[in-house]
XYZ file of C-alpha atoms in Angstrom:
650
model
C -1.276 23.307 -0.932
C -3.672 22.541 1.742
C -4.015 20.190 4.505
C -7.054 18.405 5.264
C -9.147 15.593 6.247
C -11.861 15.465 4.040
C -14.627 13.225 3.999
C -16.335 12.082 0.184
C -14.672 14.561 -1.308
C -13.520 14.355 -5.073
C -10.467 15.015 -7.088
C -9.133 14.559 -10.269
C -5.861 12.513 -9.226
C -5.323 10.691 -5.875
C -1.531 9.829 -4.910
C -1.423 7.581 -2.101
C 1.822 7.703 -0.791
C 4.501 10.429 -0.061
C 7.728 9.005 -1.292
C 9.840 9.765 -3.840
C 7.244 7.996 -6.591
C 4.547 9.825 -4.865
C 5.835 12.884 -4.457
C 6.648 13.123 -8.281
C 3.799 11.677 -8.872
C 1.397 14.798 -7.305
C 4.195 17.200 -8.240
C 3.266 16.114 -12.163
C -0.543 16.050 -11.625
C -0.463 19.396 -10.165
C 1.745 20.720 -12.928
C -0.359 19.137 -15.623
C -3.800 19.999 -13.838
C -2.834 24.376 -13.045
C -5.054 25.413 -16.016
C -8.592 25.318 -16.317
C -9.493 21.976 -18.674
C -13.204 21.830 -19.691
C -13.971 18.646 -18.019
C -13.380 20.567 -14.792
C -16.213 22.870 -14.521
C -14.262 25.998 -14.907
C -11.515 25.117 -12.099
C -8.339 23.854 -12.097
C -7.757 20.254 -11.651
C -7.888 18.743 -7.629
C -4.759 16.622 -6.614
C -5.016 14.791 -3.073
C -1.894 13.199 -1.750
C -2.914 10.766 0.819
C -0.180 9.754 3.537
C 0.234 8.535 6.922
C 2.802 11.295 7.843
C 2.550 14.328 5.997
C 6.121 15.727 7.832
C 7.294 12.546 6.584
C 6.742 13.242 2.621
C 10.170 12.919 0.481
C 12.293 11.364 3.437
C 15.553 9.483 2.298
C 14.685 6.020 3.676
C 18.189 4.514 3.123
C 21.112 6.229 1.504
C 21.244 10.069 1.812
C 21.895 10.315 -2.154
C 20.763 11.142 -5.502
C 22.224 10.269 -8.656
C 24.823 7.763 -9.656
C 25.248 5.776 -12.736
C 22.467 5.650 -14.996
C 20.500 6.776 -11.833
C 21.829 10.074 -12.685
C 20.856 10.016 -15.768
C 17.010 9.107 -15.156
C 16.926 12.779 -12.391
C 18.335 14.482 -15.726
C 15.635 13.607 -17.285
C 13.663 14.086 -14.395
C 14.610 17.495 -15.396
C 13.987 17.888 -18.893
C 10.122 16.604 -17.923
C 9.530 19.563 -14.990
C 10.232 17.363 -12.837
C 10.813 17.869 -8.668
C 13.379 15.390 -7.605
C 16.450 17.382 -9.462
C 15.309 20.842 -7.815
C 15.627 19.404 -4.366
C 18.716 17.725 -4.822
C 20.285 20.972 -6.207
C 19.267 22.810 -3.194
C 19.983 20.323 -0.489
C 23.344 18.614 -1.987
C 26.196 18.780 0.047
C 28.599 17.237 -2.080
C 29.269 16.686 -5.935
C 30.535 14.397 -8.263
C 30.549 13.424 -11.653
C 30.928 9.290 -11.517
C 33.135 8.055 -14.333
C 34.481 11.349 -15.270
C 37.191 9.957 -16.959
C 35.071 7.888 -19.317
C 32.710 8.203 -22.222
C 29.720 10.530 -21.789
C 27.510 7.376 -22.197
C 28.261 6.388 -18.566
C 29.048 8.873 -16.665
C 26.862 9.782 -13.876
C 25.914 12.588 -11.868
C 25.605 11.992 -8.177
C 24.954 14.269 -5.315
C 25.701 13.187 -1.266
C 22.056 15.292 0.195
C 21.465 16.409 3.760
C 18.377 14.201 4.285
C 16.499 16.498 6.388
C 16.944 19.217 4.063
C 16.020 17.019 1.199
C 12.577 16.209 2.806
C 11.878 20.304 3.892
C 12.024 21.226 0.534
C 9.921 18.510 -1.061
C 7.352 19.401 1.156
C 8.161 23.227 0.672
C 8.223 22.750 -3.470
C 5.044 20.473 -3.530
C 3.614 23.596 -0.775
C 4.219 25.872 -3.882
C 1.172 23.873 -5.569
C -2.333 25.535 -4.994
C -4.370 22.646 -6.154
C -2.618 19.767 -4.270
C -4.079 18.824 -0.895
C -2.676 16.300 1.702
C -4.606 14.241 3.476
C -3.445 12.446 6.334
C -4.469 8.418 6.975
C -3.545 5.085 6.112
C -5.717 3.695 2.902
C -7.540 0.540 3.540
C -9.309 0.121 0.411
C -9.631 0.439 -3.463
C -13.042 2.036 -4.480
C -13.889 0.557 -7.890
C -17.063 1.973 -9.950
C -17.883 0.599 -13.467
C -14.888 -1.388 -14.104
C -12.582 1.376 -12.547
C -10.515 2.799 -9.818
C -13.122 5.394 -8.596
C -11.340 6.299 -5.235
C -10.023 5.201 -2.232
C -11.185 4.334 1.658
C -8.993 6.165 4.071
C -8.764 5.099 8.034
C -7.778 8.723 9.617
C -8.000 9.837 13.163
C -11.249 10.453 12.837
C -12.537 7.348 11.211
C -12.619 5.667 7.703
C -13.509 8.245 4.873
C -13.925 8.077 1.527
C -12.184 10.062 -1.139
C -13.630 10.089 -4.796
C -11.316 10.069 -7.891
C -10.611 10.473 -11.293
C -7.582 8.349 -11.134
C -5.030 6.696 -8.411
C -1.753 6.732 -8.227
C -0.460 4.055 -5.594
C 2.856 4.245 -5.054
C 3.204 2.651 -1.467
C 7.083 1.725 -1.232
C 7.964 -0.666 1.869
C 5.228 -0.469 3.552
C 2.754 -2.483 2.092
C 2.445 -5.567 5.070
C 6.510 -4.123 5.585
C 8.184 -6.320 8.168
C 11.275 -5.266 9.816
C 14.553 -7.503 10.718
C 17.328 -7.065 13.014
C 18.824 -10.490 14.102
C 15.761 -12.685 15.592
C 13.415 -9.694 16.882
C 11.200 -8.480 13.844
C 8.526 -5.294 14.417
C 5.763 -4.475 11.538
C 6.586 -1.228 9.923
C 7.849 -0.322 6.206
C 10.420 2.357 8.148
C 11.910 2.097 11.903
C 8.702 3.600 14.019
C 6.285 3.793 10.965
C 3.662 1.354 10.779
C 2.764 -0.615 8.305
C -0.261 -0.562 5.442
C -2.189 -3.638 5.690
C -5.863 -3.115 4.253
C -4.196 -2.178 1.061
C -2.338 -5.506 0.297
C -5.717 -7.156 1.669
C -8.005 -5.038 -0.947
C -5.580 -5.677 -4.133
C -5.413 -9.318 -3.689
C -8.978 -9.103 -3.368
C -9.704 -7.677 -6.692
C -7.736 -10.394 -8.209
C -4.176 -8.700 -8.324
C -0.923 -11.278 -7.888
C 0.968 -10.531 -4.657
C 4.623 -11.353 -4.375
C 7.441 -10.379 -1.611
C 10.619 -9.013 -2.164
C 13.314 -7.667 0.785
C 15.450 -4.860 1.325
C 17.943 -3.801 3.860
C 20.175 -0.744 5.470
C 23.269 -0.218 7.677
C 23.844 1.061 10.799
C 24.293 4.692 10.940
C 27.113 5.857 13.325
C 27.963 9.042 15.277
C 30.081 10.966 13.466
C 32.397 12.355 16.602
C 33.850 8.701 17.604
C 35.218 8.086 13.963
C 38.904 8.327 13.414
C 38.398 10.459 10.378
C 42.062 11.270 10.303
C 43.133 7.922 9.355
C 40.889 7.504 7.045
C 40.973 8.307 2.700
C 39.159 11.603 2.172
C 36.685 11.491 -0.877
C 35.928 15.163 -1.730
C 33.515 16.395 -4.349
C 34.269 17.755 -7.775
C 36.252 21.212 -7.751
C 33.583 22.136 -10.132
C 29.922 20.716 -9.161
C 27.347 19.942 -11.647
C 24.031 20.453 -10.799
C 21.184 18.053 -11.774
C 18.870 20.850 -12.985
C 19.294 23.117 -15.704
C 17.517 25.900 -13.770
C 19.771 25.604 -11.205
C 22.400 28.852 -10.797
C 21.834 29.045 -14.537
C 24.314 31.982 -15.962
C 20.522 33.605 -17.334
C 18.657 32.826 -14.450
C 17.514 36.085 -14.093
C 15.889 35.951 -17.496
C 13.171 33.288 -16.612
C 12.592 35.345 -13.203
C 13.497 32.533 -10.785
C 14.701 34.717 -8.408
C 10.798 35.729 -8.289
C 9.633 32.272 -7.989
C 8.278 30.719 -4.362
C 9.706 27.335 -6.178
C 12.911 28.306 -7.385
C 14.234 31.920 -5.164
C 17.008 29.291 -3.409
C 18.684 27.149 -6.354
C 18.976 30.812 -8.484
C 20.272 32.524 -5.993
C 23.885 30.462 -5.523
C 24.751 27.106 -6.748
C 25.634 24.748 -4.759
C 23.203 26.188 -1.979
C 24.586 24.297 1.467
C 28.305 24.047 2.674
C 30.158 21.110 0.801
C 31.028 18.292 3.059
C 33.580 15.061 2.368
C 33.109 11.533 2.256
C 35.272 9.081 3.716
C 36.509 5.159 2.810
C 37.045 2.111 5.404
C 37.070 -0.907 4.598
C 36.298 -4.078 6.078
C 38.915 -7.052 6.789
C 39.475 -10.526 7.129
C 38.444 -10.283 10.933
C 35.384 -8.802 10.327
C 34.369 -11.452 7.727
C 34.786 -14.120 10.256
C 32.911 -12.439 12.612
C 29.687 -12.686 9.705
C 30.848 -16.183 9.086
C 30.316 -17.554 12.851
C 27.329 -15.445 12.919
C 25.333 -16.303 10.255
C 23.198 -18.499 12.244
C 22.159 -15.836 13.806
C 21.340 -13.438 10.083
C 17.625 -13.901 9.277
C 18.754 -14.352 5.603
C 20.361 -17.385 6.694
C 18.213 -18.865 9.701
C 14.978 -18.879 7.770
C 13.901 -16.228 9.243
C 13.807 -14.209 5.729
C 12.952 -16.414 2.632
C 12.188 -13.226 0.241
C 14.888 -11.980 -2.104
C 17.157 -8.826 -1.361
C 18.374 -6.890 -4.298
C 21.876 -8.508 -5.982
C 23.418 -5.078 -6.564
C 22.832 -3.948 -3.240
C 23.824 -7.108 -1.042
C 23.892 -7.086 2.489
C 27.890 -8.071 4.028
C 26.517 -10.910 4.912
C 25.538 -11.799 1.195
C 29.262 -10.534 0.330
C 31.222 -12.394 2.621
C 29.016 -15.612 1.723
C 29.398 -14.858 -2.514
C 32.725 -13.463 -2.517
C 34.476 -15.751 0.129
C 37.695 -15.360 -1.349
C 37.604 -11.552 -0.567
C 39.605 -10.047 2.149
C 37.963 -6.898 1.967
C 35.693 -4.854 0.958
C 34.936 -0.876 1.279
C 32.483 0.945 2.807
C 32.114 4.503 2.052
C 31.523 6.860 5.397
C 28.689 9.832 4.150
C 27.415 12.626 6.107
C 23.840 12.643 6.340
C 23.261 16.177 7.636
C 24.638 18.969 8.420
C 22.379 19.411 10.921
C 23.325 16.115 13.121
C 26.282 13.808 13.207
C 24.623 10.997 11.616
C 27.219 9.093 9.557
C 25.498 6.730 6.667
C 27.664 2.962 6.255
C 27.351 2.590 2.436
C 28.439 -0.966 2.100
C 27.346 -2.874 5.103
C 23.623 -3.066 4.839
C 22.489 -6.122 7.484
C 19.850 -7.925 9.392
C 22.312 -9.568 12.088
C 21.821 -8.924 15.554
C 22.639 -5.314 17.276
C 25.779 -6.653 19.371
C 27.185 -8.497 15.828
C 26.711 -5.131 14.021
C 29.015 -3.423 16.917
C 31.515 -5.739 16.326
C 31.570 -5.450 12.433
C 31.703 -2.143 12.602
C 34.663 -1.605 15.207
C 36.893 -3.802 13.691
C 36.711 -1.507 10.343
C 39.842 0.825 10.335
C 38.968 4.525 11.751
C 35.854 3.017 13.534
C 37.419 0.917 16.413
C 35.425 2.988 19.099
C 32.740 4.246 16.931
C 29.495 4.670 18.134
C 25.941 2.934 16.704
C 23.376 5.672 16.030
C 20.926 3.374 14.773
C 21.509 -0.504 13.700
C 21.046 -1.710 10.377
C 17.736 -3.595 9.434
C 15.997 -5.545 6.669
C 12.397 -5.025 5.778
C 10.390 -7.223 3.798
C 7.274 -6.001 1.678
C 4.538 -7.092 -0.588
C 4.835 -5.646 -4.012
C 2.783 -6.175 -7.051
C 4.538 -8.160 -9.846
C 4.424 -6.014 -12.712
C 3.133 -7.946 -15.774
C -0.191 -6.612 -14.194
C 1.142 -3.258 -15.845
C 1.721 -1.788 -18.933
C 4.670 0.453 -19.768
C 2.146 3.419 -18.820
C 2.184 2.137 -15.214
C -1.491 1.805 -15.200
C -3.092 -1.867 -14.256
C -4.401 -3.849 -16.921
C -7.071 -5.223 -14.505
C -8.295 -2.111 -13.148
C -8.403 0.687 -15.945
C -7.847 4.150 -13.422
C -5.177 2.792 -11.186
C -1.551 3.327 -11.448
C 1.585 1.713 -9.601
C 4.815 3.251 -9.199
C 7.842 3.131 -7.021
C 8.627 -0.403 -5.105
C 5.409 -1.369 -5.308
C 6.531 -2.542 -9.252
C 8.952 -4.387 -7.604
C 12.501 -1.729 -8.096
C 14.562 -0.055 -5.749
C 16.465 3.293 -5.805
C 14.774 6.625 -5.492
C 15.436 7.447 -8.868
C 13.965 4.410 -10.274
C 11.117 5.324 -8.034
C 10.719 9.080 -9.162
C 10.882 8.762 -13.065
C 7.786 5.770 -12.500
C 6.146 8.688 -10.298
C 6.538 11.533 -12.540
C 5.096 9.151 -15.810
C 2.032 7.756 -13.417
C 0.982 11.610 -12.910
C 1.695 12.074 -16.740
C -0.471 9.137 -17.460
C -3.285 9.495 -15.093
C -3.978 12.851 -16.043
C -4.047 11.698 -19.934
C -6.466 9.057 -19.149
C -8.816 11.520 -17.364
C -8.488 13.847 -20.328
C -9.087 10.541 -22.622
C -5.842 11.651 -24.477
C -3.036 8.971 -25.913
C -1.018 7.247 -23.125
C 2.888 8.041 -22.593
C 5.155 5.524 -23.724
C 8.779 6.118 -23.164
C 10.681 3.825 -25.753
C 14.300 2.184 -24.985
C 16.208 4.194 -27.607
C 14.053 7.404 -25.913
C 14.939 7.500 -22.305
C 16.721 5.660 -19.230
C 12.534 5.858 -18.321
C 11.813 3.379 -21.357
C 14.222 1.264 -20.673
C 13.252 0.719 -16.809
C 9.367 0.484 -17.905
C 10.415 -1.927 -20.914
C 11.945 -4.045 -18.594
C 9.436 -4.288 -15.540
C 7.009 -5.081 -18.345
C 9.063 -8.060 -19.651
C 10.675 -9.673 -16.848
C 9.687 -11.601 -13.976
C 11.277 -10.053 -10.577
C 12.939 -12.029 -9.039
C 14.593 -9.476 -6.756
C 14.565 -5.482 -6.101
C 14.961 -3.918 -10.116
C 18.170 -1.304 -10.110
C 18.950 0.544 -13.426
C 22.417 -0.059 -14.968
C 23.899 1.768 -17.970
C 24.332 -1.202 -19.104
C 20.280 -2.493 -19.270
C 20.683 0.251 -21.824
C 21.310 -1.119 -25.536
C 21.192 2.449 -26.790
C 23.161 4.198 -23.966
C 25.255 6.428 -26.220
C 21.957 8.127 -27.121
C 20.400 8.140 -23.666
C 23.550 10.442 -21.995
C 23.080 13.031 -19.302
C 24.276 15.811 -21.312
C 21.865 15.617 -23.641
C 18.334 14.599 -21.340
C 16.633 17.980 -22.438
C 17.229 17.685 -25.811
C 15.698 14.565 -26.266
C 12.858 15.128 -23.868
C 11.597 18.992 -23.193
C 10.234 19.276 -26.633
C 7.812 16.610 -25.847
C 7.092 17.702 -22.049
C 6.246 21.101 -23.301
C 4.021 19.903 -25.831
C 2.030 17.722 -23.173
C 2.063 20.380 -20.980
C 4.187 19.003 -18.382
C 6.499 22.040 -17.801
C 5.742 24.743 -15.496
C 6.327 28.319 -16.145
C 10.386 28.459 -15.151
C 10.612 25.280 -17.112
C 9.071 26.459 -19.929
C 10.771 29.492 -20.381
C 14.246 27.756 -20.126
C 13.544 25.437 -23.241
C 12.928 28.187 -25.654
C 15.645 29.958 -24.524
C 17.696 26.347 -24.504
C 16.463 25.937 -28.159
C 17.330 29.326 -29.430
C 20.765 29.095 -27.475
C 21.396 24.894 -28.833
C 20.816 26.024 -32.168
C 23.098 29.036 -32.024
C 26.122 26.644 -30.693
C 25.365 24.338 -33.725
C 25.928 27.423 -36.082
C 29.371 28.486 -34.870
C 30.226 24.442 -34.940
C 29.272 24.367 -38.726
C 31.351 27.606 -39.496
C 34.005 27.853 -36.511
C 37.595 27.030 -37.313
C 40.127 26.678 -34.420
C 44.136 26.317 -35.429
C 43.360 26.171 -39.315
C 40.406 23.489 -39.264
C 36.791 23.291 -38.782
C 35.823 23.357 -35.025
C 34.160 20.067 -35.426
C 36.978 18.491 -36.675
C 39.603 20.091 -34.300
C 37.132 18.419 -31.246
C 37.419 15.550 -32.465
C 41.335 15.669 -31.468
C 41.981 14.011 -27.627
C 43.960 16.961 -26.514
C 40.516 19.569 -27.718
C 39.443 21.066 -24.324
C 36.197 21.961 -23.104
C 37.022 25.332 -21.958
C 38.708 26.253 -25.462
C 35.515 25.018 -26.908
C 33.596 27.165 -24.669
C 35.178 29.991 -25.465
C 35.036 29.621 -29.414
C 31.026 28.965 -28.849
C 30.793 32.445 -26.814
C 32.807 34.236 -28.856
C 30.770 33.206 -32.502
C 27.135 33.120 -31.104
C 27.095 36.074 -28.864
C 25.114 33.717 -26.286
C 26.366 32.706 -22.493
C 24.162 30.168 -22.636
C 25.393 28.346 -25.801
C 28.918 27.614 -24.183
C 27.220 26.762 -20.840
C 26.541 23.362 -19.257
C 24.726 20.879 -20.808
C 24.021 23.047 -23.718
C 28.022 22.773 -24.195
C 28.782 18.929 -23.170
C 25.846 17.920 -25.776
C 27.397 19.663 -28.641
C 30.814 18.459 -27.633
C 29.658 14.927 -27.167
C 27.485 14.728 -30.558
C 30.593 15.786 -32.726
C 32.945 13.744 -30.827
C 30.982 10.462 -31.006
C 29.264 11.171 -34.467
C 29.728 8.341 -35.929
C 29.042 5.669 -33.089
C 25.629 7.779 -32.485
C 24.673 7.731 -36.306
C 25.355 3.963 -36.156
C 22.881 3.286 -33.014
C 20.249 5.408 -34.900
C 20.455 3.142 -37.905
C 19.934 0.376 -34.986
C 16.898 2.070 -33.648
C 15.707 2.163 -37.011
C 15.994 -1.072 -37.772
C 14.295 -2.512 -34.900
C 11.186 0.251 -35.305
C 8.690 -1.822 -37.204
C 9.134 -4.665 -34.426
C 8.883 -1.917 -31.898
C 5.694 -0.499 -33.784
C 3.885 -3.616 -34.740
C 1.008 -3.503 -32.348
C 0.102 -7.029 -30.995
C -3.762 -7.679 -29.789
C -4.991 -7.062 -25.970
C -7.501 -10.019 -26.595
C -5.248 -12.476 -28.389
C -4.736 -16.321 -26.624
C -1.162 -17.532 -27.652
C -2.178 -20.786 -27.211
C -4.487 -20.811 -29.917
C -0.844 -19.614 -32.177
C -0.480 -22.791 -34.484
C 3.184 -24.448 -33.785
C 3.994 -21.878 -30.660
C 5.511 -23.503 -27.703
C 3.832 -23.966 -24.619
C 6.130 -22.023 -22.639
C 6.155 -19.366 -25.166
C 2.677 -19.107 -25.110
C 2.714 -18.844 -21.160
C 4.879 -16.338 -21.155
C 3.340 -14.675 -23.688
C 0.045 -15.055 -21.438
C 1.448 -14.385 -18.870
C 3.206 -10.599 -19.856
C 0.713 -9.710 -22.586
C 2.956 -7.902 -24.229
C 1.842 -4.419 -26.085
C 4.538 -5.111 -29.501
C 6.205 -6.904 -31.496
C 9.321 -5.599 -29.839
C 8.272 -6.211 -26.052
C 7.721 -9.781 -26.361
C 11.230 -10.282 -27.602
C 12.070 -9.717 -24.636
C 10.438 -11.764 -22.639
C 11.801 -14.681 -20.901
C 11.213 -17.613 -22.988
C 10.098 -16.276 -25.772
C 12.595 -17.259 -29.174
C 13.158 -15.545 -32.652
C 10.670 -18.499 -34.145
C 8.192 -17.999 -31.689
C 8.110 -14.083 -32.647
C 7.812 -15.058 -36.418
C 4.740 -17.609 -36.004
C 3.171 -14.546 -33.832
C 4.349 -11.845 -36.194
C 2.273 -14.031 -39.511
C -1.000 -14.624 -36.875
C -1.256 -10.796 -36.483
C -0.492 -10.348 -39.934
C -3.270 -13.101 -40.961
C -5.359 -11.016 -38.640
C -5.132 -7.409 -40.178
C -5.489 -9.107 -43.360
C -8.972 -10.530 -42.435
C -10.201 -7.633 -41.033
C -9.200 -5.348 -44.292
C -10.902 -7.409 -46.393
């Protein structure tokens, strides 16, 4: 990787932004672009990642965490696609768990509690591993189109505006695009406390005819970690046993793919987890502390006026929680370590805009926190974001063929939401350069499908967070089984990297070895399918079996291990939601036209055929799912199509 200012020069991909969308983003580029391509003159393809702080690439904004439910699911498949986001969290976790352990594999969630600082250093360190990348630091002011497309970018550095020539863009410009900041009645421009804000950029995309819209999110005060009462307090440790997001990571063979050897790897092979495992803590807030908000709220830009955006409804503020659930008492806010290099304690629960000496007195009448200690207060920021019906499930722009949106610019929250739209803009720019077929991640695929599906077909109305439950086909979408659903493909495209690479033929060989000893295994007199299918069949009996018939560590290891497990256990249910999938394919398949005017559909509503308009759906299946769009309106669109292919056959 190099760093550089460079003036009209030309790459192949430009990311602007260094976030988690950004920084997948470039990581995939890079990845996809190592080789020599013949377009390229005999080199290998140029990534530039353009950002205002380069020391600031990969920082955790908000919570110091990866993973969760269904969140955890989209860094598995992070994963399975060579992805970067599951490496760092591997190496910088400092605590564990597996959410909904106790339930079905369909919703549990792997979640890791990162040291933030750490988390950043080894973004920048993996993405430092990439010779073709290189950062440039400035603010961009402008969208270079060329012939109909996104040729590049004008960048205000130190030194002056400069322009950077590309093949394709990636913008992926998270809170910062015209950001505004909120804490009680004093505001400050900036997208992150003492980070400015991007203006030009909002400026240049309105200009070219894109649809702004705002949207608002917040965060809560961080407190020092020495004035807490942990003592009286509920400890919430990690899992005796830690899973790790990545497959590579302290993989039994690890040795066999030479990770140890590997600038990008050599830490997460070495030991799993990698840092010292630290607890969580839960407080919880009280009647007190709700009236508090209550006689407050004048004072809560949420409430005053002074914010008029929406904030995301499965990440309220306390204010928003005292208001909704009013006949709450309490509610609890988890205490997480942000470092173990500081004493920075991260409020998960209490994210606010009120005033600095209203936040004091929330916080100290929570139990364990009566003299506790205000790091840094708690904010809102508002942001302009791009509504995206202006995208297709690819992430690129329909207006602008060449330029791609991920992250919060699409209008979601969550890092993982971020990375997985990252990781398929690289994907997709780098096709489009090559003029190969765009990426299209279905519903029944990937937790990715489902989150493009959606931002495709719905109008935002505040910050987009993935649910298992946005998931129709969940039971097929599980973490155990991301890999085997999506490496095949990612090595095909050429998306994996060496280490990657190597660990999915091995994975295959090893998958396919476990599935042998299940067909012919027998444990206490039955078949071993049929014996773990009992409730009382445990995993480490199962592991042993696998072992023991195949000859392979790998085979009775991890997610190798939990897929089998879960397949045979929920047969049936899975079988059923493939029939499902089947069913729906040919409305999923049936292509619908880029030029066609629903209003001109005989005996379509009018708001169907605004919607319809509006979204410009790519199938069949997308615009049944659009807002306002009915089973009759999809049949009298289904026969115009139909009517249409029949015309042009004959």
């Amino acid at each position: 990787m190099m760093m550089a200012t460079v003036d009209a020069a030309s790459f192949d991909v430009i990311v602007i932004g260094g976030g988690h969308a950004g920084a997948e983003a470039a990581w995939a580029s890079c990845n996809l672009l190592r080789e020599v391509w013949l377009d390229s003159g005999g080199r290998a393809g140029r990534v530039a990642l353009v950002t205002i702080d380069p020391g600031k690439t990969g920082v955790m904004s908000c919570n110091p965490a990866i993973g969760g439910l269904a969140k955890g699911q989209i860094v598995r498949e992070l994963d399975a696609l060579g992805g970067l986001m599951p490496l760092a969290a591997d190496a910088t976790g400092i605590q564990f768990r597996v959410l909904n352990r106790s339930k079905g594999p369909a919703v549990r969630g792997p979640r890791c509690q990162s040291d933030k600082y750490a988390y950043a250093r080894e973004v920048q360190r993996l993405l430092g591993t990439r010779e073709n990348l290189t950062v440039v630091t400035g603010a961009v002011e402008d969208l270079v189109v060329e012939g109909g497309r996104c040729a590049g970018v004008g960048v205000r550095t130190a030194e002056g505006v400069v322009g950077l020539r590309g093949g394709a863009v990636v913008l992926t410009t998270g809170t910062f695009m015209r950001g505004l900041m909120h804490t009680g009645e004093r505001t400050e421009e900036g997208g992150r406390v003492g980070e400015k804000p991007a203006v030009g950029i909002s400026a240049s995309l309105a200009g070219l005819g894109f649809e702004l819209a705002r949207l608002k999110t917040g965060t809560p005060p961080r407190l020092k970690a020495g004035t807490i009462d942990f003592a009286s307090l509920e400890r919430q440790p990690g899992d005796d046993e830690p899973e790790a997001f990545s497959d590579l990571s302290a993989h039994p063979l690890a040795g066999e793919f030479g990770l140890a050897d590997q600038a990008a790897y050599g830490r997460v092979a070495e030991r799993f987890p990698v840092l010292e495992q630290r607890d969580c803590w839960i407080t919880r807030t009280s009647r007190a502390v709700h009236n508090v908000i209550r006689a407050n709220l004048e004072r809560a830009p949420m409430y005053n006026g002074q914010i008029e955006t929406a904030g995301p409804r499965y990440c309220p503020s306390i204010e928003d929680k005292v208001v909704r659930f009013a006949d709450r008492e309490a509610h609890h806010v988890f205490l997480e370590p942000e470092s173990l290099e500081t004493d920075e304690i991260y409020c998960n629960g209490i994210s606010t805009s009120l005033p600095g000496d209203v936040q004091e007195r929330v916080v100290r009448g929570m139990p364990g926190c009566e003299r506790a200690e205000i790091l840094r207060y708690g904010y809102a920021v508002e942001y302009d974001m791009v509504p995206p019906h202006q995208i297709d499930a690819t992430t690129m722009t329909k207006r602008l063929p060449g330029l791609f949106l991920a992250g919060q610019i699409n209008g979601t929250s969550g890092y993982e939401e971020a990375a997985g739209q990252g990781l398929l803009a690289g994907l997709n720019a780098v096709r489009w350069l090559r003029g190969e077929d765009f990426v299209r991640f279905g519903r029944e695929e990937a937790y990715i499908g489902v989150l493009m599906d959606d931002l495709v077909t719905k109008i935002p109305r505040e910050p987009y967070r993935m649910f298992t439950s946005r998931a129709e086909h969940r039971l097929l979408l599980r973490a155990d089984n991301a890999w085997d659903r999506l490496a095949g493909r990612a090595h095909g495209w050429g998306l994996l990297d060496e280490a990657h690479s190597a660990l999915y033929r091995r994975r295959e060989a090893a998958s396919l070895a476990a599935r042998r000893v299940l067909a012919s295994a027998t444990v206490d007199g039955v078949g071993l399918g049929q014996w773990l299918r009992r409730p009382d069949a445990a995993e480490d009996r199962v592991a042993a079996v696998v072992a023991a018939g195949s000859g392979d560590a790998l085979a009775a290891h991890g997610s190798v291990l939990r897929s089998l497990i879960a397949d045979e256990r929920y047969r049936g249910y899975i079988e059923r939601q493939r029939r499902e999938v089947e069913r729906l394919r040919e409305h999923e398949t049936t292509a619908l036209p880029t030029d066609l005017d629903y209003a001109t559909v005989s005996g379509l509503r009018t708001e169907a055929a605004l919607a319809l308009n509006r979204f410009r759906p790519a199938t069949l299946g997308q615009a049944s799912r659009i807002e306002g769009v009915n089973p009759s309106d999809l049949m009298l669109v289904r026969v115009r199509v139909l009517r249409g292919d029949q015309r042009r056959a004959s």
